[in-house]
PDB file of C-alpha atoms in Angstrom:
ATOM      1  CA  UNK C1273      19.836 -29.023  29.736  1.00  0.00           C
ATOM      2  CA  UNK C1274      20.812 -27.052  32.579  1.00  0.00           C
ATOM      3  CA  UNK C1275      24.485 -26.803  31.729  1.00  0.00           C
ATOM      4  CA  UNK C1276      23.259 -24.977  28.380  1.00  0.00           C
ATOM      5  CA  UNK C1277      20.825 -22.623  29.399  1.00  0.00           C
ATOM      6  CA  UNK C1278      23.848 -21.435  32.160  1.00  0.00           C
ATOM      7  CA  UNK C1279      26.155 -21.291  29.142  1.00  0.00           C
ATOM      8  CA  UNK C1280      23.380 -19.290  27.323  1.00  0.00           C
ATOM      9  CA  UNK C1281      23.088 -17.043  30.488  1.00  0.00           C
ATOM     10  CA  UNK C1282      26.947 -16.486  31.131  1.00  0.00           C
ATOM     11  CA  UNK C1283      27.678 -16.148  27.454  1.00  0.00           C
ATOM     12  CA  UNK C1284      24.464 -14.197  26.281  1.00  0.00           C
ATOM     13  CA  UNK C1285      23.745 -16.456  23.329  1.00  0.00           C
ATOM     14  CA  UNK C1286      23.304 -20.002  22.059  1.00  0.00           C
ATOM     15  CA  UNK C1287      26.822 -22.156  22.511  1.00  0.00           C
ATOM     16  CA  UNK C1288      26.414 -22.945  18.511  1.00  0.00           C
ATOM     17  CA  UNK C1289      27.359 -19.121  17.947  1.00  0.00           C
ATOM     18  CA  UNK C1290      29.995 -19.592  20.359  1.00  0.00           C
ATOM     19  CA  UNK C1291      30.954 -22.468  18.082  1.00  0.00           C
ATOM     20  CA  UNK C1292      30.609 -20.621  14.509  1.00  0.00           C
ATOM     21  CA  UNK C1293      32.780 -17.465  16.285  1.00  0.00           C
ATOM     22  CA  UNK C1294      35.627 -19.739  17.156  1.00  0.00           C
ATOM     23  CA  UNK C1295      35.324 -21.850  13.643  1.00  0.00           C
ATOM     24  CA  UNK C1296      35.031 -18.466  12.116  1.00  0.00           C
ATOM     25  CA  UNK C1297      38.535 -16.963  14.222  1.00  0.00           C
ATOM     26  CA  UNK C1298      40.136 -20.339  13.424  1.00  0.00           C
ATOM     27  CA  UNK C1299      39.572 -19.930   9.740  1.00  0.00           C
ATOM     28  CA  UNK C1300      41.252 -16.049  10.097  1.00  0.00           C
ATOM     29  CA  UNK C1301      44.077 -17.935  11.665  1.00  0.00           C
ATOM     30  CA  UNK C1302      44.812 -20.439   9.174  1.00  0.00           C
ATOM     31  CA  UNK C1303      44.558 -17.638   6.561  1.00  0.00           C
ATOM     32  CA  UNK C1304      46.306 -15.313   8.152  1.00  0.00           C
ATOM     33  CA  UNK C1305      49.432 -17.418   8.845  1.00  0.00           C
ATOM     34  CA  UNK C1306      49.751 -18.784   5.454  1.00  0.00           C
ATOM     35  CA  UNK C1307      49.093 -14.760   3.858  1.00  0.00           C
ATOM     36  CA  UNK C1308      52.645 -13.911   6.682  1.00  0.00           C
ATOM     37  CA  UNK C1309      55.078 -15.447   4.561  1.00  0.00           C
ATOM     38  CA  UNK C1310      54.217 -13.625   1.378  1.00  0.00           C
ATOM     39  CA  UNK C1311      55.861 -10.541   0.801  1.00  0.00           C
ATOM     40  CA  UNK C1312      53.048  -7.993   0.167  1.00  0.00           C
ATOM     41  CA  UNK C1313      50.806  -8.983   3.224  1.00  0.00           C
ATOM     42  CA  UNK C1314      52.159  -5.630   5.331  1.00  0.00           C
ATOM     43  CA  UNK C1315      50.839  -3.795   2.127  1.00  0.00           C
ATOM     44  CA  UNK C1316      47.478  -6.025   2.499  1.00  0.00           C
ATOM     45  CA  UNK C1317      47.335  -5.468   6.372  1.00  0.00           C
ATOM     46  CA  UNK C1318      47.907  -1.589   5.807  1.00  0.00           C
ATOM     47  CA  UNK C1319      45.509  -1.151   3.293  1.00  0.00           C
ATOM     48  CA  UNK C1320      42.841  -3.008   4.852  1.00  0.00           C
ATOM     49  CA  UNK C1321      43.559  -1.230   8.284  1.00  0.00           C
ATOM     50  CA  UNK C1322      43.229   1.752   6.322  1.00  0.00           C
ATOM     51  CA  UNK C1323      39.728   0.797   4.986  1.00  0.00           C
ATOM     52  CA  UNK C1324      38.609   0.004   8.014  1.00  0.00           C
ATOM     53  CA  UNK C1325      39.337   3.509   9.399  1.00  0.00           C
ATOM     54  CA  UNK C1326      38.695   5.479   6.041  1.00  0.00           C
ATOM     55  CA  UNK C1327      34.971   3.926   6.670  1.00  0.00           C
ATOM     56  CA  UNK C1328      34.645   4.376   9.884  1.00  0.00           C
ATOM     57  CA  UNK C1329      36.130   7.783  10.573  1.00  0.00           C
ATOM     58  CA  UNK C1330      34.666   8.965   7.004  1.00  0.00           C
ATOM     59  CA  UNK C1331      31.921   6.806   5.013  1.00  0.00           C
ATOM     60  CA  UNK C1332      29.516   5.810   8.151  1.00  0.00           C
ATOM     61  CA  UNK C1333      29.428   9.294   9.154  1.00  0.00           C
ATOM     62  CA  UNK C1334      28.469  10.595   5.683  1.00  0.00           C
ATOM     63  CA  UNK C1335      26.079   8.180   4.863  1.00  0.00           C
ATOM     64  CA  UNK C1336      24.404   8.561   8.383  1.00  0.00           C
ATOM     65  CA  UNK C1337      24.120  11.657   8.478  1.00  0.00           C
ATOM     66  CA  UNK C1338      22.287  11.225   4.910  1.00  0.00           C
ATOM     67  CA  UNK C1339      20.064   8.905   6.174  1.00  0.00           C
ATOM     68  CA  UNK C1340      19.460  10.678   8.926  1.00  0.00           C
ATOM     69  CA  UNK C1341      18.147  13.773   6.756  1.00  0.00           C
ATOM     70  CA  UNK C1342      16.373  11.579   4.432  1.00  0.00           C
ATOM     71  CA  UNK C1343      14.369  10.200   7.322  1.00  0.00           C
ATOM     72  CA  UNK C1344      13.789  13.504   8.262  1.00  0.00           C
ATOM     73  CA  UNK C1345      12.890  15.055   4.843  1.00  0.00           C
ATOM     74  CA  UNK C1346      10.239  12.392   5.436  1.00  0.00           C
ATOM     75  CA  UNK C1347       9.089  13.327   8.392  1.00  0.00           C
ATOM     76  CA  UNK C1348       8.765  16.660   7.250  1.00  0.00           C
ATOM     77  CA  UNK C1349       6.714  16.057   4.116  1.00  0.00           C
ATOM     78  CA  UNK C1350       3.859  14.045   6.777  1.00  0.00           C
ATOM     79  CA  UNK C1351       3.761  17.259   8.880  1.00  0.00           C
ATOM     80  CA  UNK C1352       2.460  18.815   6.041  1.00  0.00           C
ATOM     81  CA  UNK C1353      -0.129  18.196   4.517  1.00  0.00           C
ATOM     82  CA  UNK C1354       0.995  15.242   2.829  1.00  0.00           C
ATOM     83  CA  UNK C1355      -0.615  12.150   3.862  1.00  0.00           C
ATOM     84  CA  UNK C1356       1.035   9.700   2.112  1.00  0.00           C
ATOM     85  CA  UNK C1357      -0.046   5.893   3.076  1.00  0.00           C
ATOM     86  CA  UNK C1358       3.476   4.714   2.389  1.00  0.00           C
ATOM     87  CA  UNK C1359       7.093   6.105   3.171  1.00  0.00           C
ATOM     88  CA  UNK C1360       9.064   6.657   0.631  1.00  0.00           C
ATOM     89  CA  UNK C1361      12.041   6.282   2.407  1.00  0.00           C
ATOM     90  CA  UNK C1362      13.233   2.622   1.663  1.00  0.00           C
ATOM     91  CA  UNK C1363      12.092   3.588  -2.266  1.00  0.00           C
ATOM     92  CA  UNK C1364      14.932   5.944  -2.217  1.00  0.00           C
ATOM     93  CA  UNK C1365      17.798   3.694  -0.151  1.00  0.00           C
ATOM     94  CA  UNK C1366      17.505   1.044  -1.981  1.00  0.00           C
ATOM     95  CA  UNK C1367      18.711   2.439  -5.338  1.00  0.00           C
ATOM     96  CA  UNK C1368      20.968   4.599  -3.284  1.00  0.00           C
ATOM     97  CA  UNK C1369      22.557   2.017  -2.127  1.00  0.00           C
ATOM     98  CA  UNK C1370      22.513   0.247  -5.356  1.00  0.00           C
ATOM     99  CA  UNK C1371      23.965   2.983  -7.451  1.00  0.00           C
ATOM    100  CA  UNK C1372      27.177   3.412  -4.547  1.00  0.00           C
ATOM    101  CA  UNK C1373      27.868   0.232  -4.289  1.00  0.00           C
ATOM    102  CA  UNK C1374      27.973   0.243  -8.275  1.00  0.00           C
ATOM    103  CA  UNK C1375      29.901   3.627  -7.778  1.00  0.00           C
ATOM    104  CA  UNK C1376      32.579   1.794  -5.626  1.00  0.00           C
ATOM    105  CA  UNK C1377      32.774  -1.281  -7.046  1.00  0.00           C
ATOM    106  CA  UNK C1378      33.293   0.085 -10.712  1.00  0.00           C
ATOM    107  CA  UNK C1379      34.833   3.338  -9.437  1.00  0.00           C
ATOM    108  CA  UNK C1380      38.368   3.137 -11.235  1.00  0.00           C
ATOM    109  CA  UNK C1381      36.443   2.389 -14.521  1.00  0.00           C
ATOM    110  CA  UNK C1382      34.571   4.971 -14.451  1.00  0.00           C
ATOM    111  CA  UNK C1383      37.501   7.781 -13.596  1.00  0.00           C
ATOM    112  CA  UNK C1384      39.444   5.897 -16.626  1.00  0.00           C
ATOM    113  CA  UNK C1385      41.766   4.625 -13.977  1.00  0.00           C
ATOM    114  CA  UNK C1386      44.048   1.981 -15.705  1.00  0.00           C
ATOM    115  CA  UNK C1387      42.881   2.984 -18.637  1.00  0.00           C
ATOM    116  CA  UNK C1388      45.647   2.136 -20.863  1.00  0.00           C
ATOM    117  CA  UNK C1389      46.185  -1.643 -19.062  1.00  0.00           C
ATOM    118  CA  UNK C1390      42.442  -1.991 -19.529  1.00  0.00           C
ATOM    119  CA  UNK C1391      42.629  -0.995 -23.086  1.00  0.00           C
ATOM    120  CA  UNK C1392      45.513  -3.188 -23.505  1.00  0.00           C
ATOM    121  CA  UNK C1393      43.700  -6.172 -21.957  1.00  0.00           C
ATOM    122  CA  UNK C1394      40.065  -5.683 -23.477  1.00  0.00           C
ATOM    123  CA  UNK C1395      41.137  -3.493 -26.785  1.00  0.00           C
ATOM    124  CA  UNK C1396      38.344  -1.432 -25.065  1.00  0.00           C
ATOM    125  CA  UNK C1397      38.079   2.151 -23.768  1.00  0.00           C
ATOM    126  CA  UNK C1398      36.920   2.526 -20.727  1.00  0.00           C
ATOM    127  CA  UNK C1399      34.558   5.588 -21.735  1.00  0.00           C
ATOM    128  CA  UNK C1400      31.061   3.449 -21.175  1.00  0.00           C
ATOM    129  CA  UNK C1401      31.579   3.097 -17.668  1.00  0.00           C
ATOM    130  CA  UNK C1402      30.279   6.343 -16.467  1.00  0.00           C
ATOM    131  CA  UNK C1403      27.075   6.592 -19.018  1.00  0.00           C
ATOM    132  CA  UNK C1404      26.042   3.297 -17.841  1.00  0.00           C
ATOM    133  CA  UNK C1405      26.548   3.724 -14.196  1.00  0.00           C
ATOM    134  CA  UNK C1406      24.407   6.779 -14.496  1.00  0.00           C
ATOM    135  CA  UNK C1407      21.881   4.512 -17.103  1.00  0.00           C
ATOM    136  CA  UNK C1408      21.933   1.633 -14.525  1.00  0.00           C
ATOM    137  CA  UNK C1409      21.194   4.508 -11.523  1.00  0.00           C
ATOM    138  CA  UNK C1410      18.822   6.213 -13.465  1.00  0.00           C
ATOM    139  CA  UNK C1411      16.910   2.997 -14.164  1.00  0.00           C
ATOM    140  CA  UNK C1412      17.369   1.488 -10.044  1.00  0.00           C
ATOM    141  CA  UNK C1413      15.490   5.417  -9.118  1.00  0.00           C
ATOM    142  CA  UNK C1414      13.265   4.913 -11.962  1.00  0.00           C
ATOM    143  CA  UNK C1415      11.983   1.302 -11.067  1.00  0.00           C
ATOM    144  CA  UNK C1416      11.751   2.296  -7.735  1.00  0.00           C
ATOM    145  CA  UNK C1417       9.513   5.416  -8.134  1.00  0.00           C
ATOM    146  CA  UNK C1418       7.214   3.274 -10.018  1.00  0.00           C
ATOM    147  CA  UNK C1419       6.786   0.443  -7.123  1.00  0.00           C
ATOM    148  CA  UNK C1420       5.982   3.617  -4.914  1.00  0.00           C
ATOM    149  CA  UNK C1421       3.627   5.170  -7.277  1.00  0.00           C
ATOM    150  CA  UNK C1422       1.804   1.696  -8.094  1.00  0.00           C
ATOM    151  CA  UNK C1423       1.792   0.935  -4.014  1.00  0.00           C
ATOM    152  CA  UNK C1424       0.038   4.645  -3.584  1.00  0.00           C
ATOM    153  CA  UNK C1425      -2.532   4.304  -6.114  1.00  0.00           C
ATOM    154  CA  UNK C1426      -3.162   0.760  -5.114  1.00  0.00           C
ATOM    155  CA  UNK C1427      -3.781   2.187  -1.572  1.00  0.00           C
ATOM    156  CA  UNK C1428      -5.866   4.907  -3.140  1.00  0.00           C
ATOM    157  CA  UNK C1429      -7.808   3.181  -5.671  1.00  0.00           C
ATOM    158  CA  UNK C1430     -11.777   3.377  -4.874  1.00  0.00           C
ATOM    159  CA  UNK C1431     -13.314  -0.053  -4.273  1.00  0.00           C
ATOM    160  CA  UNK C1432     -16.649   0.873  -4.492  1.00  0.00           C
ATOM    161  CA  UNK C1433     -18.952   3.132  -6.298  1.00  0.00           C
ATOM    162  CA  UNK C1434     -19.402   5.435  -2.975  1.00  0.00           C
ATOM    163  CA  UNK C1435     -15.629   5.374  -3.143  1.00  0.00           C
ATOM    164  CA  UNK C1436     -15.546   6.559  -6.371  1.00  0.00           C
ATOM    165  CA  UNK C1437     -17.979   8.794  -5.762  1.00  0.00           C
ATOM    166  CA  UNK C1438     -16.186  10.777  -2.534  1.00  0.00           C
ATOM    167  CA  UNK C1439     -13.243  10.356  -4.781  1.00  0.00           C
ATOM    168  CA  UNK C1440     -14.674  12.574  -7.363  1.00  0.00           C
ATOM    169  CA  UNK C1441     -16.408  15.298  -4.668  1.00  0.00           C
ATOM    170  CA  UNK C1442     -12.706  15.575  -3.503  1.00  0.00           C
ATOM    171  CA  UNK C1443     -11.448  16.209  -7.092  1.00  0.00           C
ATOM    172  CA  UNK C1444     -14.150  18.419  -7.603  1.00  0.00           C
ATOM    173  CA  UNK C1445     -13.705  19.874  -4.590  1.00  0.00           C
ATOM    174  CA  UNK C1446     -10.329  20.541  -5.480  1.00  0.00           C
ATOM    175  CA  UNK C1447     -10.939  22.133  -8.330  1.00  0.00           C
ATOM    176  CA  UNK C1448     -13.269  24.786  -6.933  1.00  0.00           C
ATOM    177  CA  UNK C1449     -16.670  22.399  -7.993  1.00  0.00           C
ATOM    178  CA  UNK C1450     -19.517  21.724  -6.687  1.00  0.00           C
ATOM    179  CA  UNK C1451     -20.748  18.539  -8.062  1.00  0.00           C
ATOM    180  CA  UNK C1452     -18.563  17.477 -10.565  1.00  0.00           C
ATOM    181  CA  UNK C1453     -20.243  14.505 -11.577  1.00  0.00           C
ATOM    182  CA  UNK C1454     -23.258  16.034 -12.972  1.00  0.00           C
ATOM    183  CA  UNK C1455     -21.265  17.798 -15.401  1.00  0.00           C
TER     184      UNK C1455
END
């Protein structure tokens, strides 16, 4: 027991994640060294080398820096006036990040890239790509404004007659009454 929780200390974590690293790098290896002897893995290495930079030097930054403003957009909107129970921050990453991974993944369809292979494959165009990304996007955005609306007027909704009542002096209120429920 004491050997482990020195390899713990000297390692920083449990020796079975030293063990799943190395099983993982050993896996690479075998991979790797039967991928040499084809002829297109320095066209492999070089593309995925340049993935690796292209998302590093270009995508993390830009989607960030959205982030970063969309957290911010939400900070903004509690400074003012708006007290909202919820944050609708994670309702609007999720089918952001739904609707570009879509928009990556299906990205050549929907430029008609290949579209004559495609066409000579399927016997399809490749035309419905792009209205049913945007269908698909529209309906992630859609779906998720709804879970936020129903989670706000759950958190809203009156539980009690005295509830209901100071709900409907702040309506009334609102609306320049003075006892609206007499009317």
């Amino acid at each position: 027991m004491r050997v482990l929780r020195r390899a713990r200390r000297l390692y920083g974590a449990s020796p079975s994640h030293l063990f799943v690293l190395a099983a993982c790098f050993a896996l690479v290896v075998y991979a790797v060294s039967h991928l040499v002897e084809n002829p297109s893995f320095t066209r492999m290495v070089s593309w995925f080398v340049v993935a690796v930079i292209a998302h590093d030097l270009v995508l993390f930054p830009g989607y960030a820096l959205g982030d970063r403003l969309l957290t911010a957009g939400s900070t903004v909107l509690r400074r003012v006036r708006w007290r909202l129970p919820f944050s609708p921050v994670n309702h609007l990453r999720v089918p952001i990040l739904g609707s570009g991974l879509l928009l990556l993944l299906f990205f050549p369809g929907i430029i008609e890239q290949g579209s004559v292979w495609y066409r000579a494959a399927t016997g399809q165009t490749q035309e419905p790509f792009s209205q049913r990304w945007l269908l698909i996007t529209a309906v992630m955005f859609g779906a998720s404004a709804l879970v936020y609306a129903l989670r706000v007027g759950i958190a809203y909704w009156p539980e009690t007659k005295a509830g209901l009542a100071r709900l409907k002096k702040k309506i009334g209120a609102a609306l320049g009454r003075r006892d609206p429920g007499r009317e």
